[in-house]
Each structure stands twice: as C-alpha cells, then as structure tokens.
CSV table of C-alpha atoms in Angstrom, one decimal:
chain,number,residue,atom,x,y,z
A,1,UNK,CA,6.8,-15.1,14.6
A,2,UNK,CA,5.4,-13.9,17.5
A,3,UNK,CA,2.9,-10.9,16.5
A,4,UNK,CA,2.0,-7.9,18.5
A,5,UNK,CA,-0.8,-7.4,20.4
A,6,UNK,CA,-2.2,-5.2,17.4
A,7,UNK,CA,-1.4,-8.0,14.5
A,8,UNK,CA,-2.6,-10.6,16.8
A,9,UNK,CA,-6.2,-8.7,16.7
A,10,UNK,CA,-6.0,-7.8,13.5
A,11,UNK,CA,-5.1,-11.4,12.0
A,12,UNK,CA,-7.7,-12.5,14.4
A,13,UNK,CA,-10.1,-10.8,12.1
A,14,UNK,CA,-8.9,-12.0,8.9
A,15,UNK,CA,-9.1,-15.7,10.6
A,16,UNK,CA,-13.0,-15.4,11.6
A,17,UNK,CA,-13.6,-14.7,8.1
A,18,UNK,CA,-11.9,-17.3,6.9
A,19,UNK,CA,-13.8,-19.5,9.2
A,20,UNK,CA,-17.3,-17.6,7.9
A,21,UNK,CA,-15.9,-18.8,4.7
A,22,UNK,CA,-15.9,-22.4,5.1
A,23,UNK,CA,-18.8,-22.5,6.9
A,24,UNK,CA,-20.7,-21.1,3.8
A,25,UNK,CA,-18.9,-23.8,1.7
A,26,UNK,CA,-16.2,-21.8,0.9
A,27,UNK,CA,-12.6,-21.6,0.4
A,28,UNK,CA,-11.2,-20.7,4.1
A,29,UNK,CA,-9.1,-17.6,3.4
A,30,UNK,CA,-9.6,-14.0,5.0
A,31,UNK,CA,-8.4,-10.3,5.0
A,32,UNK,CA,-8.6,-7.1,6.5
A,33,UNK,CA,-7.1,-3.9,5.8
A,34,UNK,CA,-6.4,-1.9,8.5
A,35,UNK,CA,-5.0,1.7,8.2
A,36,UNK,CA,-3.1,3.5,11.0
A,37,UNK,CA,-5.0,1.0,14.1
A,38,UNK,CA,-8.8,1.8,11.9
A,39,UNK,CA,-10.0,-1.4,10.2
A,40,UNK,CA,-11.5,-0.3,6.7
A,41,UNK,CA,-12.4,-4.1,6.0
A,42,UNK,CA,-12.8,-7.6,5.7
A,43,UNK,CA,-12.8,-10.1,3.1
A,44,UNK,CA,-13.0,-13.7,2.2
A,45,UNK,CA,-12.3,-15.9,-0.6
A,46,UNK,CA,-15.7,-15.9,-2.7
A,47,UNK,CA,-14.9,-18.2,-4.9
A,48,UNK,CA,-18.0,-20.5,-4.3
A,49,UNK,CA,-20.2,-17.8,-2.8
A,50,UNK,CA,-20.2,-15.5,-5.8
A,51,UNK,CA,-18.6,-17.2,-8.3
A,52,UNK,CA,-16.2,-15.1,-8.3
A,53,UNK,CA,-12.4,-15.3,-10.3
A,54,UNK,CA,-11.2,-12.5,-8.4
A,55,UNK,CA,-12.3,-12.2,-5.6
A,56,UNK,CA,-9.6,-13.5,-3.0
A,57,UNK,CA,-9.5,-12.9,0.6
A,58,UNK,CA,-7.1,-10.2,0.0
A,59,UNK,CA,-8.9,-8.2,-3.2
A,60,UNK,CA,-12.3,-9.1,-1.5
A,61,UNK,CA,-11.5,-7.1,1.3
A,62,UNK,CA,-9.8,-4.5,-0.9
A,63,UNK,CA,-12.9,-4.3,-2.7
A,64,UNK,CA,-15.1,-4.3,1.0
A,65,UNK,CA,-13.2,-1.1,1.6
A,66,UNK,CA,-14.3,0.7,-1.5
A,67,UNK,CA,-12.4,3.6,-3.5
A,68,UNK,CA,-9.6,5.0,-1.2
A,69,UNK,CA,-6.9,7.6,-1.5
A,70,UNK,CA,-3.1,6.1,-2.9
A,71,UNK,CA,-2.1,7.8,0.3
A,72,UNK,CA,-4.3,5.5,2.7
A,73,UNK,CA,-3.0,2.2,0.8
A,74,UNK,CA,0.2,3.3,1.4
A,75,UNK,CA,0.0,3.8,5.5
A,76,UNK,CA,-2.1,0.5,5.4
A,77,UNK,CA,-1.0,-3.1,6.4
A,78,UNK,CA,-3.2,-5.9,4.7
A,79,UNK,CA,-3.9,-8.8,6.9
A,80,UNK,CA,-4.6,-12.3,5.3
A,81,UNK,CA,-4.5,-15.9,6.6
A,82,UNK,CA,-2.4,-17.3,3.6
A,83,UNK,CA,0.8,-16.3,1.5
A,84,UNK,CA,-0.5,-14.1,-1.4
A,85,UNK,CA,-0.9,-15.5,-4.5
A,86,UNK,CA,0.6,-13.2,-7.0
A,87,UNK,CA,-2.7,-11.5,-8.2
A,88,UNK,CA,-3.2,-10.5,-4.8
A,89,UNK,CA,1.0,-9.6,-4.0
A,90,UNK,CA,0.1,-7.7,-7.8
A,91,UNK,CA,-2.9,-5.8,-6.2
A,92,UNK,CA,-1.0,-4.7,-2.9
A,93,UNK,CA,2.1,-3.7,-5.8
A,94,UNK,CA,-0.3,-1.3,-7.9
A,95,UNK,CA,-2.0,0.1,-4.6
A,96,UNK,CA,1.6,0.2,-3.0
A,97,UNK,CA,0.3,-1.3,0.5
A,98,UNK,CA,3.8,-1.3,2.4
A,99,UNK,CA,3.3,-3.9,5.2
A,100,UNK,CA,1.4,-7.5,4.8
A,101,UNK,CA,0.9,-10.0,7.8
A,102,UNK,CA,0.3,-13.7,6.5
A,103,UNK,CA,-0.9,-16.4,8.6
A,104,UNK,CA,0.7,-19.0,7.3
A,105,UNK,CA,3.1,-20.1,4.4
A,106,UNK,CA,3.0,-24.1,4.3
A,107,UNK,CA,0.0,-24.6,2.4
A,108,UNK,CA,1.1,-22.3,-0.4
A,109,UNK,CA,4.3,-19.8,-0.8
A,110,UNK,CA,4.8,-18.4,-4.8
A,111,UNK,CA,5.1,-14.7,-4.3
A,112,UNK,CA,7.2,-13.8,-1.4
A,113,UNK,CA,10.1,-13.4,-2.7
A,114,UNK,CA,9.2,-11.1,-5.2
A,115,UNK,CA,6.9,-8.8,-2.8
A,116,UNK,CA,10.1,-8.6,-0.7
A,117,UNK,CA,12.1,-7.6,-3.9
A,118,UNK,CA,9.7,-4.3,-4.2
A,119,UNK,CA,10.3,-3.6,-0.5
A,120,UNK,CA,7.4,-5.1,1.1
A,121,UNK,CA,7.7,-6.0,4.9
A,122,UNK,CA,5.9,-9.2,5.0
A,123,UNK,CA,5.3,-10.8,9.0
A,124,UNK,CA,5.0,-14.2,8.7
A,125,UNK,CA,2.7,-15.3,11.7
A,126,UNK,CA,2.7,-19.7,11.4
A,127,UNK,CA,-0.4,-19.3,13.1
A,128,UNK,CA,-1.7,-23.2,13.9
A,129,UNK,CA,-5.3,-22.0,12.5
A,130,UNK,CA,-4.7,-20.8,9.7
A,131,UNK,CA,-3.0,-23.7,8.6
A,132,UNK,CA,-5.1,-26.3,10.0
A,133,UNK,CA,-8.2,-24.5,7.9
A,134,UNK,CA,-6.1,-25.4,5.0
A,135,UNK,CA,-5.1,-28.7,5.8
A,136,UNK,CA,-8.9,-29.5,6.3
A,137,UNK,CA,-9.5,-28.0,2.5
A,138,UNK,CA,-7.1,-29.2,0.6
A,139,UNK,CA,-8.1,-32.7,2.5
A,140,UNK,CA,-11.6,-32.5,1.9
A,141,UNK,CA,-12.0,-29.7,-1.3
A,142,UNK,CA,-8.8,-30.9,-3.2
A,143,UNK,CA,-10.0,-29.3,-6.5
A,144,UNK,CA,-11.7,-26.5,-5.1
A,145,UNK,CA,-8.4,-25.2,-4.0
A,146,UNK,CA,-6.7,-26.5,-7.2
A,147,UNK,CA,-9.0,-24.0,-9.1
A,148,UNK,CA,-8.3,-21.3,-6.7
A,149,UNK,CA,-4.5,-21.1,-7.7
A,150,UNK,CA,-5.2,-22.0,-11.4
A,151,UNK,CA,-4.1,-25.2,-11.5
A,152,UNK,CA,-5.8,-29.1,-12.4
A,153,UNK,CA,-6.5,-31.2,-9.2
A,154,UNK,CA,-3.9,-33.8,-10.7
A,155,UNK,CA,-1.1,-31.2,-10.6
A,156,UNK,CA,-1.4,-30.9,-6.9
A,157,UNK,CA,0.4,-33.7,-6.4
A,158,UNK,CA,3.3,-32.1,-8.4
A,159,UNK,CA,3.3,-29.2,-6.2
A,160,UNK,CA,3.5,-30.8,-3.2
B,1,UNK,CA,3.3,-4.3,-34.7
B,2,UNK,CA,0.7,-5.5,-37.3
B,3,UNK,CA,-1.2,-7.6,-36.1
B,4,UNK,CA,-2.8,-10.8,-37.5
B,5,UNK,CA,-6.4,-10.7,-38.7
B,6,UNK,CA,-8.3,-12.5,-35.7
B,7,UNK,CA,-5.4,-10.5,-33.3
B,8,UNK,CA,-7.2,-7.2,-34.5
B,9,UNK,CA,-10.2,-8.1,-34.5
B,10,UNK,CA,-10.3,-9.5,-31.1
B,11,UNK,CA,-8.4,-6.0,-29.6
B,12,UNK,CA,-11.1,-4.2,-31.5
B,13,UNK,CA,-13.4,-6.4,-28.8
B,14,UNK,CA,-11.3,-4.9,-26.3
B,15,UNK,CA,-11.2,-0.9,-27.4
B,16,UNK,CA,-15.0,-1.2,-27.8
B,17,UNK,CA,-15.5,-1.9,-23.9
B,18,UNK,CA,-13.3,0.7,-23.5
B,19,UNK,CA,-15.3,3.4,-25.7
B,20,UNK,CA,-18.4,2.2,-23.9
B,21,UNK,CA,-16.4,2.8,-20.5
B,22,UNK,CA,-15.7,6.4,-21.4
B,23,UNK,CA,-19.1,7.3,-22.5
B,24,UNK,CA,-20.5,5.9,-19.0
B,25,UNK,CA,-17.8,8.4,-17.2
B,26,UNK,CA,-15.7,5.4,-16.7
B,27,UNK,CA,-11.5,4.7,-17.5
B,28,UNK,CA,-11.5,3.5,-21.0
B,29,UNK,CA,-9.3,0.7,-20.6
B,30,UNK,CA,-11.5,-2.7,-22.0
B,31,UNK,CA,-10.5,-6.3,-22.4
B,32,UNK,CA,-11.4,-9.4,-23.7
B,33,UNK,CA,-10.5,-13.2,-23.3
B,34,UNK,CA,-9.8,-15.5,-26.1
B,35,UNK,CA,-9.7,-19.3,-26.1
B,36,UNK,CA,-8.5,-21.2,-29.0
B,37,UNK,CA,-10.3,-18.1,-31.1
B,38,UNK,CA,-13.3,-18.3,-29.4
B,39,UNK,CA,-14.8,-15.6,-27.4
B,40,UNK,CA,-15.1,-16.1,-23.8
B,41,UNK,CA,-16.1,-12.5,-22.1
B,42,UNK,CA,-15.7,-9.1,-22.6
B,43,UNK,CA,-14.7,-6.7,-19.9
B,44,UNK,CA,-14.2,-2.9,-18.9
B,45,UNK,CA,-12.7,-0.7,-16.2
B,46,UNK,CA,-15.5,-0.7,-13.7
B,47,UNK,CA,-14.0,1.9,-10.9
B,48,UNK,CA,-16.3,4.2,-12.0
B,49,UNK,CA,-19.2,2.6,-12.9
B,50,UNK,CA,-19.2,-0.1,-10.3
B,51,UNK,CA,-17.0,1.9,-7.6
B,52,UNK,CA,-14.4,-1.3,-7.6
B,53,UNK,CA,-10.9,-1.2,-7.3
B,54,UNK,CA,-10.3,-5.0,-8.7
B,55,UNK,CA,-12.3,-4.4,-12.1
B,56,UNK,CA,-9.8,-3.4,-14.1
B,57,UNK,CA,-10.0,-3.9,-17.8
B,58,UNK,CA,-8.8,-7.4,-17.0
B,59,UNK,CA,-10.0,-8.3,-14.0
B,60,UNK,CA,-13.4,-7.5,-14.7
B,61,UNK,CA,-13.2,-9.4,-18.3
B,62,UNK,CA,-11.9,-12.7,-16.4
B,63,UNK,CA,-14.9,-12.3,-13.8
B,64,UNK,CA,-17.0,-12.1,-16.9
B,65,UNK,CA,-15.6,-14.9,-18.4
B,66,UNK,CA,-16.4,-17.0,-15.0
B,67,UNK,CA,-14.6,-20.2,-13.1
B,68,UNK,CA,-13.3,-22.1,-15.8
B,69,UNK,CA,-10.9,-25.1,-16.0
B,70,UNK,CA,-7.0,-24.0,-15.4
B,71,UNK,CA,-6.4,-26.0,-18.7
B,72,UNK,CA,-8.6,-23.0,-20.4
B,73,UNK,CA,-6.9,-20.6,-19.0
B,74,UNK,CA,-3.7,-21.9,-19.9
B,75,UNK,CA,-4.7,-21.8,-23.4
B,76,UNK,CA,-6.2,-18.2,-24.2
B,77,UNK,CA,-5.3,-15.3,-24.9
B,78,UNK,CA,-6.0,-11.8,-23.3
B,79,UNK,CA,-6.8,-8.6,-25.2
B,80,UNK,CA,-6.4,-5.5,-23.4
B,81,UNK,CA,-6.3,-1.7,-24.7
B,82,UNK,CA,-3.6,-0.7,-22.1
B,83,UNK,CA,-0.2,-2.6,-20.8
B,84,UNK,CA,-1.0,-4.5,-17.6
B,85,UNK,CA,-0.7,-2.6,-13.9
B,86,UNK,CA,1.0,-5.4,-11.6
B,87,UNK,CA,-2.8,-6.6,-10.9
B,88,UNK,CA,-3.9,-7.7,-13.9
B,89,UNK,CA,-0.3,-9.2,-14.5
B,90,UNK,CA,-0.5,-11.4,-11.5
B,91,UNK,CA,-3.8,-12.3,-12.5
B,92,UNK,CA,-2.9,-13.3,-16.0
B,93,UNK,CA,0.4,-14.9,-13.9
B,94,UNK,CA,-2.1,-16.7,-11.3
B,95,UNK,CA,-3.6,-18.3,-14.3
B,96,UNK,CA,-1.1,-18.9,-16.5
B,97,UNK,CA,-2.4,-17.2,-19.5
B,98,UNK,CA,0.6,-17.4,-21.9
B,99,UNK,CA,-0.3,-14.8,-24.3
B,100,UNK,CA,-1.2,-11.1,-23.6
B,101,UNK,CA,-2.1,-8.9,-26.8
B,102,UNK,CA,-1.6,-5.0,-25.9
B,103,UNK,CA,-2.8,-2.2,-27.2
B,104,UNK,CA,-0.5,0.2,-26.1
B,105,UNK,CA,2.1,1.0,-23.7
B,106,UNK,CA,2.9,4.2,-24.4
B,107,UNK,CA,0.8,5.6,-21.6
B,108,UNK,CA,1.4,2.8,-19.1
B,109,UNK,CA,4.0,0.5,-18.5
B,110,UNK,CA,4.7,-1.0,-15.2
B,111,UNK,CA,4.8,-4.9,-15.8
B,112,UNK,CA,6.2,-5.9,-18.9
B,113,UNK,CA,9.4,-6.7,-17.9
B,114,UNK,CA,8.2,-8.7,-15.1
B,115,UNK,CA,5.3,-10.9,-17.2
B,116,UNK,CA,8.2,-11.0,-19.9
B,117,UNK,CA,10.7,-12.9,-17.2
B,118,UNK,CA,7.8,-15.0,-16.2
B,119,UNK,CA,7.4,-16.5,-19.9
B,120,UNK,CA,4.6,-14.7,-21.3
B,121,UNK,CA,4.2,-13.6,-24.9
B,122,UNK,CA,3.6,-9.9,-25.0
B,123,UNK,CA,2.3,-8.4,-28.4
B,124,UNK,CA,2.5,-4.7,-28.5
B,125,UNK,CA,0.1,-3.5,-30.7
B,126,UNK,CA,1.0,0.2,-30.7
B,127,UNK,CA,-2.5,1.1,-31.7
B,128,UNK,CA,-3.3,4.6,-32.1
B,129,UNK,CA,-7.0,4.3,-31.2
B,130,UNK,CA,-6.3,3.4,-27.5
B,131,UNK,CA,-3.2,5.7,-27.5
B,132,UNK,CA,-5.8,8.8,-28.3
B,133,UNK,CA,-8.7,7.3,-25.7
B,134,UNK,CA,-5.7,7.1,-23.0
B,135,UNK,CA,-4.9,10.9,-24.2
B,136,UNK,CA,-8.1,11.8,-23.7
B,137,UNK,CA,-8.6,11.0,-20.0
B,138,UNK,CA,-5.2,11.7,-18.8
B,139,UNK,CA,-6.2,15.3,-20.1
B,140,UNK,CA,-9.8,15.6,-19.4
B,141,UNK,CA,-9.6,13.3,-16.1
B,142,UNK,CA,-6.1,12.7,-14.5
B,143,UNK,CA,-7.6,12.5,-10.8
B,144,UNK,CA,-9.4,9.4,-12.1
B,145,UNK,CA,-6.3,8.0,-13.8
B,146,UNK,CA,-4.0,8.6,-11.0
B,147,UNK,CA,-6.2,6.6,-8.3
B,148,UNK,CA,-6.6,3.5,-10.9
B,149,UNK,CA,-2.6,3.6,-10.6
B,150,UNK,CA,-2.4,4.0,-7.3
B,151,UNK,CA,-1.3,7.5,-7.2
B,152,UNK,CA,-1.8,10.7,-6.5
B,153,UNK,CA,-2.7,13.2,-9.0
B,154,UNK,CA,0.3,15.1,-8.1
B,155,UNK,CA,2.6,12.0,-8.5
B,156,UNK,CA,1.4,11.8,-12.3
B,157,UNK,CA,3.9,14.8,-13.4
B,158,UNK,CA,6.8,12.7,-11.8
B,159,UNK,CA,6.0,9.3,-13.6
B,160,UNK,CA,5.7,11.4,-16.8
C-alpha cells in the first residue's frame, strides 16, 4: 500500500532501528509509537543485545516510551517493520493502541487476523526494506529468528 | 479447583512474588515458570518498581527465566496469581506454553476464552489468597490497577 507522507516518516523510523539492530548483531526489527504526529519512541528487537525474551521491536519501544496514560495508547498508531507476533498484537490489545502500520508481512504473518477481529486498522506497507532485512536474517541467522518466534530451527522449514 | 501437591506449591512461588510486589508499592500479581517440575524463574509485576509496562507478572518471570530452547518452553508450565491480560497470553501463545495454572480470575478475566481456543490448559485455582491481595489494591490503589489494564480509573466502575 502506498503510505502517507506521515506513515512513510514514521515507518522510516522504525526501519533505521531495525537497521541499528543488525548492525549490533541483532535481530533486524523496529518500532516507534507515535501519538497524534509526536513520536514518544523507538525500539528494536533486543533479543541478542540484552538477552532479552520480551523485548520485541514493538514492546521495546513500548517500553522506550515509559508509563503513559490508557488515553494516549488509545490516539497512538505503533509503527513496526514486521507483522506482529501475537505477544506484541497481545500488548497493543491490553493497551488498546487502535492503528498499526507493518512493513511487511512475507517473512512472518500469525496474528493479523485476529488484531482485525478486535477492530484494529492494520496498514500493510510491503516495503522492499523491510523485507530484504529479513530475507538477509533468516538467510544468514536461521536460528536466531527461529528462537525469536519460539520455534526449533528445523521447524522452519515446516513453516515455510 | 484443588490443586495437586507440586501445582500448589509452585502457585505459592507465584503469590510470594506477588506479596513482595505489594510491600515494594508494586501490583501484586507474581509468576513463576515450571519445566518438567523444575524451577526456572520467578517473576513480579514490575510497573512500579521498574517503571515498565511489559513486566507483568508473566512477562517479567519469562525474562527471568532467560532465552531458552522453544522445546522448553513447549514443555512448562506457568504459574501466575491473576488470569492473563491479552499480553501475557500472547506471550504464553508466542511460546507455546501448553499449560497455564491460575490463581484467580475473579478480579480479571480478559483472555481465557481466547488461550482456551488456542489449545491451552487453563487451571483455575480459585485461591482466596490472591483473590484478597487483588482486593486489596483495587481498594487501596485502583489508579495503579487501571493503567496496568490499560484503563482509566474511571473506566474500572464500567468493567465491574
């Protein structure tokens, strides 16, 4: 889809810290949340850099942005460069973020359908960067991005 | 429900992190992560404490425990005082933990249905401990409750 000049920008920011991510040796996934045009914060996967279970591009940035009124969340879109697992589509549920922009969907896709089912607007972007980060991970880092979804490297295949 | 022997004593893990959260002015909502009856981290409610809006009960019990193999996950058990908010159940869901002992749901009950379509065990415990520690903060602290939901404290009367 073609994004707005806004999303474009926004997106934009979620993709340079996905690249900061991989460049530290990371898993290349970002997010910012951005509330009414302001940008409260950025994220990225820190997986590697912290050790970190819970810390996905989207929470990350979530947790960036610190304690917030349920009223904020709620005029907020969340910006990230992949489909939300469901932990994350779970944390934009309990904080009721309405709006999420996704760079891409190829590389992974397993909550969707139920974010749309509680009334999420989700903008799907197919941005060529976003998935040609992933493409270079799940080439290079198979089982690092195995472990990031919670699955063995040998049920990648299955996935496909 | 009654539980089993190592069930109880394993939630009793769990409603100890959450005493300890209360008495540091935190939620006290605690966790704790079994595999194959061995214990693999404890965790608490950390909004307070740590100013995060990811460390849940759950959450931060799972960061505890650290990155382990999916095939662990995919054989424990999680303890946790309260019924899971959607972010804790995606994170059990991203993992595929296939058991999830409650404490009670009485106060809280958002995911169940959800966690239940997905194939998880749920154990309801019904315990009257974490009923009266839940009691306690809605009455003392409901500001503090209704931002860990993602509310606003004037929302709580119409959840009620």
């Amino acid at each position: 889809m073609q994004l707005s000049n806004d999303d474009r920008r926004f997106l934009d920011l979620a993709i340079e810290q996905a690249r900061i991510g991989w460049d530290e040796g990371g898993i290349p996934i970002g997010a910012a949340l951005v509330h009414r045009g302001e940008v409260l914060a950025v994220g990225r996967n820190q997986r590697v850099q912290m050790g970190s279970v819970i810390r996905h591009g989207e929470t990350d940035c979530l947790e960036n942005a610190g304690r917030l009124p349920a009223s904020v969340y709620r005029e907020s879109v969340l910006y990230t460069t992949l489909s939300p697992c469901y932990m994350c589509a779970g944390t934009a549920t309990l904080y009721e973020i309405p709006r999420i922009v996704i760079g891409e969907n190829r590389s992974f896709q397993e909550s969707e359908a139920w974010l749309r089912s509680n009334g999420k607007e989700l903008v799907i972007a197919d941005d060529a960067t976003c998935i040609a980060l992933m493409d270079r991970m799940m080439t290079e880092r198979p089982e690092l991005w195995a472990e990031d979804i919670g699955v063995e490297a040998s049920d990648l295949e299955h996935r496909a």
